[in-house]
Coordinates of C-alpha atoms in Angstrom, one line a residue:
M1 CA -0.1 0.1 0.0
D2 CA 1.3 3.6 -0.8
G3 CA 2.8 5.2 2.3
A4 CA 0.8 8.2 1.9
V5 CA -2.4 6.2 1.8
A6 CA -1.6 4.2 4.8
R7 CA -0.8 7.3 7.1
A8 CA -4.3 8.6 6.2
R9 CA -6.1 5.4 7.0
E10 CA -4.3 5.5 10.5
E11 CA -5.1 9.2 11.1
V12 CA -8.7 9.0 9.9
A13 CA -9.3 5.8 11.7
S14 CA -7.9 6.9 15.0
I15 CA -8.4 10.6 15.5
G16 CA -10.7 11.5 12.5
A17 CA -9.2 13.6 10.2
H18 CA -5.8 13.9 7.9
V19 CA -4.3 16.3 5.3
L20 CA -2.1 14.8 2.3
P21 CA 0.0 17.3 1.0
Q22 CA 0.3 18.4 -2.4
A23 CA 3.6 16.5 -3.3
E24 CA 1.9 13.1 -1.8
V25 CA -1.3 13.9 -3.9
L26 CA 0.7 14.6 -7.0
Q27 CA 3.4 11.6 -6.5
F28 CA 0.1 9.4 -6.2
L29 CA -1.5 10.5 -9.2
G30 CA 1.8 10.9 -11.1
L31 CA 1.3 14.3 -12.0
D32 CA 3.5 17.4 -12.4
E33 CA 2.0 21.3 -12.5
T34 CA 1.3 20.8 -16.3
G35 CA -0.7 17.9 -15.9
W36 CA -2.6 19.2 -12.8
A37 CA -3.4 22.6 -14.9
G38 CA -5.1 20.2 -17.5
F39 CA -7.6 18.8 -14.7
A40 CA -8.1 22.4 -13.2
G41 CA -9.2 23.8 -16.2
H42 CA -12.6 21.9 -15.5
W43 CA -13.2 24.5 -13.2
E44 CA -14.0 26.9 -15.9
D45 CA -16.8 25.0 -17.0
L46 CA -19.0 25.0 -13.8
R47 CA -22.5 26.4 -13.2
P48 CA -24.3 28.6 -10.9
D49 CA -25.5 27.5 -7.8
P50 CA -29.0 28.7 -7.2
Y51 CA -29.3 27.0 -3.5
A52 CA -26.5 28.9 -2.2
A53 CA -27.2 32.2 -3.8
R54 CA -30.3 32.3 -1.5
S55 CA -27.7 33.2 1.4
G56 CA -25.8 35.7 -1.0
T57 CA -23.0 33.2 -1.9
Q58 CA -21.7 32.8 -5.2
R59 CA -20.9 29.9 -6.0
L60 CA -20.8 27.7 -8.8
R61 CA -20.6 23.7 -9.4
R62 CA -21.7 20.5 -11.1
Y63 CA -22.4 17.0 -9.5
G64 CA -22.5 13.7 -10.5
R65 CA -22.7 10.1 -8.4
F66 CA -21.3 6.9 -9.2
V67 CA -21.3 3.3 -7.8
V68 CA -17.7 1.9 -7.2
S69 CA -16.6 -1.3 -6.8
P70 CA -13.4 -2.2 -4.0
E71 CA -11.4 -3.1 -6.8
G72 CA -12.2 0.5 -8.5
R73 CA -14.4 -0.1 -11.0
R74 CA -16.8 3.0 -11.5
E75 CA -20.4 3.0 -12.8
L76 CA -21.7 6.2 -13.6
A77 CA -25.5 6.7 -11.9
P78 CA -28.2 8.3 -13.9
A79 CA -28.6 11.9 -13.3
D80 CA -30.7 12.7 -10.0
E81 CA -31.1 15.4 -7.5
F82 CA -28.7 15.7 -4.5
R83 CA -30.3 14.9 -1.3
Q84 CA -28.7 14.9 1.9
P85 CA -30.0 13.3 5.2
K86 CA -32.5 16.0 7.4
D87 CA -30.2 15.8 10.3
S88 CA -26.8 16.5 8.8
N89 CA -27.3 19.9 7.1
R90 CA -29.8 22.2 8.7
L91 CA -29.6 24.6 5.7
F92 CA -30.8 21.9 3.2
L93 CA -33.3 20.2 5.6
D94 CA -34.1 17.1 3.3
E95 CA -34.1 19.5 0.3
G96 CA -33.5 17.8 -3.4
R97 CA -31.2 19.9 -5.3
V98 CA -30.5 19.5 -8.8
F99 CA -27.5 20.7 -10.3
E100 CA -25.7 20.5 -13.9
P101 CA -24.1 17.4 -14.5
L102 CA -20.3 16.7 -14.8
T103 CA -19.0 17.4 -18.5
D104 CA -18.0 14.3 -20.6
Q105 CA -14.3 15.9 -20.3
F106 CA -14.5 15.5 -16.7
L107 CA -15.7 12.1 -16.7
A108 CA -12.8 11.2 -19.1
D109 CA -10.1 12.7 -17.2
P110 CA -7.8 9.7 -15.7
V111 CA -7.2 11.9 -13.1
L112 CA -10.4 11.7 -11.5
D113 CA -10.1 7.4 -11.7
G114 CA -6.4 8.4 -9.9
L115 CA -8.6 10.2 -7.2
L116 CA -11.4 7.4 -6.9
E117 CA -8.4 5.2 -6.1
L118 CA -6.9 7.3 -3.5
L119 CA -10.1 8.1 -1.5
G120 CA -11.3 4.6 -2.0
G121 CA -8.0 3.3 -0.2
I122 CA -8.6 5.7 2.7
A123 CA -12.2 4.8 3.0
G124 CA -11.5 1.1 3.2
A125 CA -10.1 2.2 6.9
L126 CA -13.6 2.9 7.8
D127 CA -16.1 0.2 6.5
D128 CA -15.8 -2.5 3.8
P129 CA -18.8 -2.3 1.7
A130 CA -19.4 -4.5 -1.3
R131 CA -20.1 -1.4 -3.4
W132 CA -19.6 2.7 -2.6
V133 CA -22.0 5.4 -3.5
V134 CA -19.3 8.2 -4.4
H135 CA -20.6 11.9 -4.9
V136 CA -18.4 14.3 -6.8
H137 CA -18.7 17.6 -6.4
P138 CA -16.8 20.3 -8.3
F139 CA -16.9 24.1 -6.7
R140 CA -15.8 27.2 -7.3
V141 CA -16.6 29.8 -4.6
L142 CA -16.2 33.7 -5.5
G143 CA -15.9 36.3 -3.1
S144 CA -16.4 39.9 -3.4
A145 CA -17.8 43.3 -2.2
D146 CA -21.4 42.1 -2.9
S147 CA -20.7 38.5 -2.7
R148 CA -20.3 36.4 0.4
G149 CA -17.3 33.9 -0.4
D150 CA -18.7 31.1 1.8
A151 CA -17.7 27.5 0.8
T152 CA -20.1 26.3 3.6
P153 CA -23.2 28.3 4.1
E154 CA -24.7 26.1 6.1
G155 CA -21.9 26.6 8.8
R156 CA -20.1 23.5 10.4
H157 CA -22.3 20.3 9.2
Q158 CA -21.8 16.6 8.2
D159 CA -22.6 15.0 5.1
G160 CA -24.3 12.3 5.8
V161 CA -21.6 9.9 4.6
T162 CA -18.6 7.7 5.8
L163 CA -15.6 9.5 4.3
V164 CA -15.6 13.3 3.2
S165 CA -12.8 15.0 1.5
S166 CA -11.8 18.3 0.0
L167 CA -9.5 18.4 -2.4
L168 CA -7.8 22.1 -3.0
V169 CA -7.7 22.5 -7.1
G170 CA -6.6 26.5 -6.8
R171 CA -7.6 29.6 -5.6
E172 CA -6.5 32.9 -6.1
N173 CA -6.6 36.5 -4.8
A174 CA -8.0 35.0 -1.6
A175 CA -7.6 35.5 2.1
G176 CA -9.4 32.9 4.8
G177 CA -10.8 29.8 3.7
T178 CA -9.6 28.1 6.7
S179 CA -11.0 24.5 7.3
E180 CA -11.9 23.3 10.6
V181 CA -12.7 19.7 11.8
V182 CA -14.4 19.3 15.0
D183 CA -15.8 16.0 17.1
E184 CA -19.5 16.0 18.4
D185 CA -18.4 18.4 21.3
G186 CA -17.1 21.0 19.3
R187 CA -13.6 20.3 20.3
E188 CA -11.1 21.1 17.6
I189 CA -9.6 18.2 15.9
L190 CA -7.8 19.7 13.1
T191 CA -7.4 23.1 11.4
T192 CA -5.9 24.0 8.1
T193 CA -6.0 26.6 5.4
L194 CA -5.9 24.7 2.0
A195 CA -3.5 26.5 0.4
E196 CA -1.5 24.8 -2.3
P197 CA -3.3 22.9 -5.4
A198 CA -3.7 19.2 -4.9
T199 CA -3.6 19.4 -0.9
L200 CA -6.1 16.9 0.2
L201 CA -8.4 17.0 3.5
V202 CA -10.2 13.5 4.3
G203 CA -12.1 13.1 7.3
D204 CA -14.5 10.4 9.2
D205 CA -18.2 12.0 8.6
R206 CA -19.6 9.8 10.9
R207 CA -17.9 11.2 13.9
T208 CA -17.0 14.7 13.0
W209 CA -18.2 18.1 11.7
H210 CA -16.5 20.6 9.1
G211 CA -16.6 23.8 7.7
V212 CA -14.9 26.4 5.7
D213 CA -14.7 30.1 7.2
L214 CA -15.2 33.1 4.5
I215 CA -12.9 33.9 1.6
R216 CA -12.1 37.5 1.1
P217 CA -10.4 39.4 -1.7
V218 CA -6.7 40.6 -1.0
D219 CA -7.3 42.9 -3.6
P220 CA -10.7 44.4 -3.5
G221 CA -10.9 45.3 -6.6
T222 CA -10.9 41.6 -7.8
P223 CA -12.9 38.7 -6.6
A224 CA -11.3 35.9 -4.6
R225 CA -11.4 32.6 -6.1
R226 CA -11.3 29.3 -4.3
D227 CA -11.6 26.0 -6.3
V228 CA -12.2 22.6 -4.5
L229 CA -13.4 19.1 -5.6
V230 CA -15.5 17.2 -2.6
V231 CA -15.8 13.6 -3.0
T232 CA -17.7 11.5 -0.5
F233 CA -17.7 7.9 0.3
M234 CA -20.8 5.9 1.4
P235 CA -21.8 2.2 1.4
E236 CA -24.4 1.4 -1.1
E237 CA -26.8 0.1 1.1
G238 CA -26.7 3.2 3.1
R239 CA -27.4 5.6 0.0

């Protein structure tokens, strides 16, 4: 087993969260900066999130759902609404949300397969289902004088899954955006600002809560930007 995956499995299983630095993620994926830039280009083709806009947040996204075997074979599930359990996210209380699907170019990118392999290896430390249901959410959050740069307008929350992950794809002109992971009593487990592209935060969503604070423009004349890929794993029978 890859050493980075082994460390992540140990930390997620023991304390509930772990950060994989840029170098480890790029090494696992076999990417250099040019290869990463190609993957990051998919974030130029996201669509507005009308649900986040209710709270004044300018967020763009797409969404896709897969069924993944322990061997890593993935099947794209039919397009459907995205719904979180009502006890996990107080802002969207059991509300079905419909987003634009992942593009064909995103689905065909081999980086996606590499990321699902990496995350599947970590998720295996928490459960061993026959198949995983994997939700994939590319996000872009913009912050400016007239738009809240709020990656998690719902505040601290759970996603109602087993493994939750946040991969920084890129950020520009942005201050803030600190991620925190806490236990059920609100005690800090981990706090980090994902600053370098390809840095990956993973957590056991069953026993932790997570949130991200606002991003603010360093130069007020230009919007702040934070691009992330959120991927979650849960057993197929628990979807």
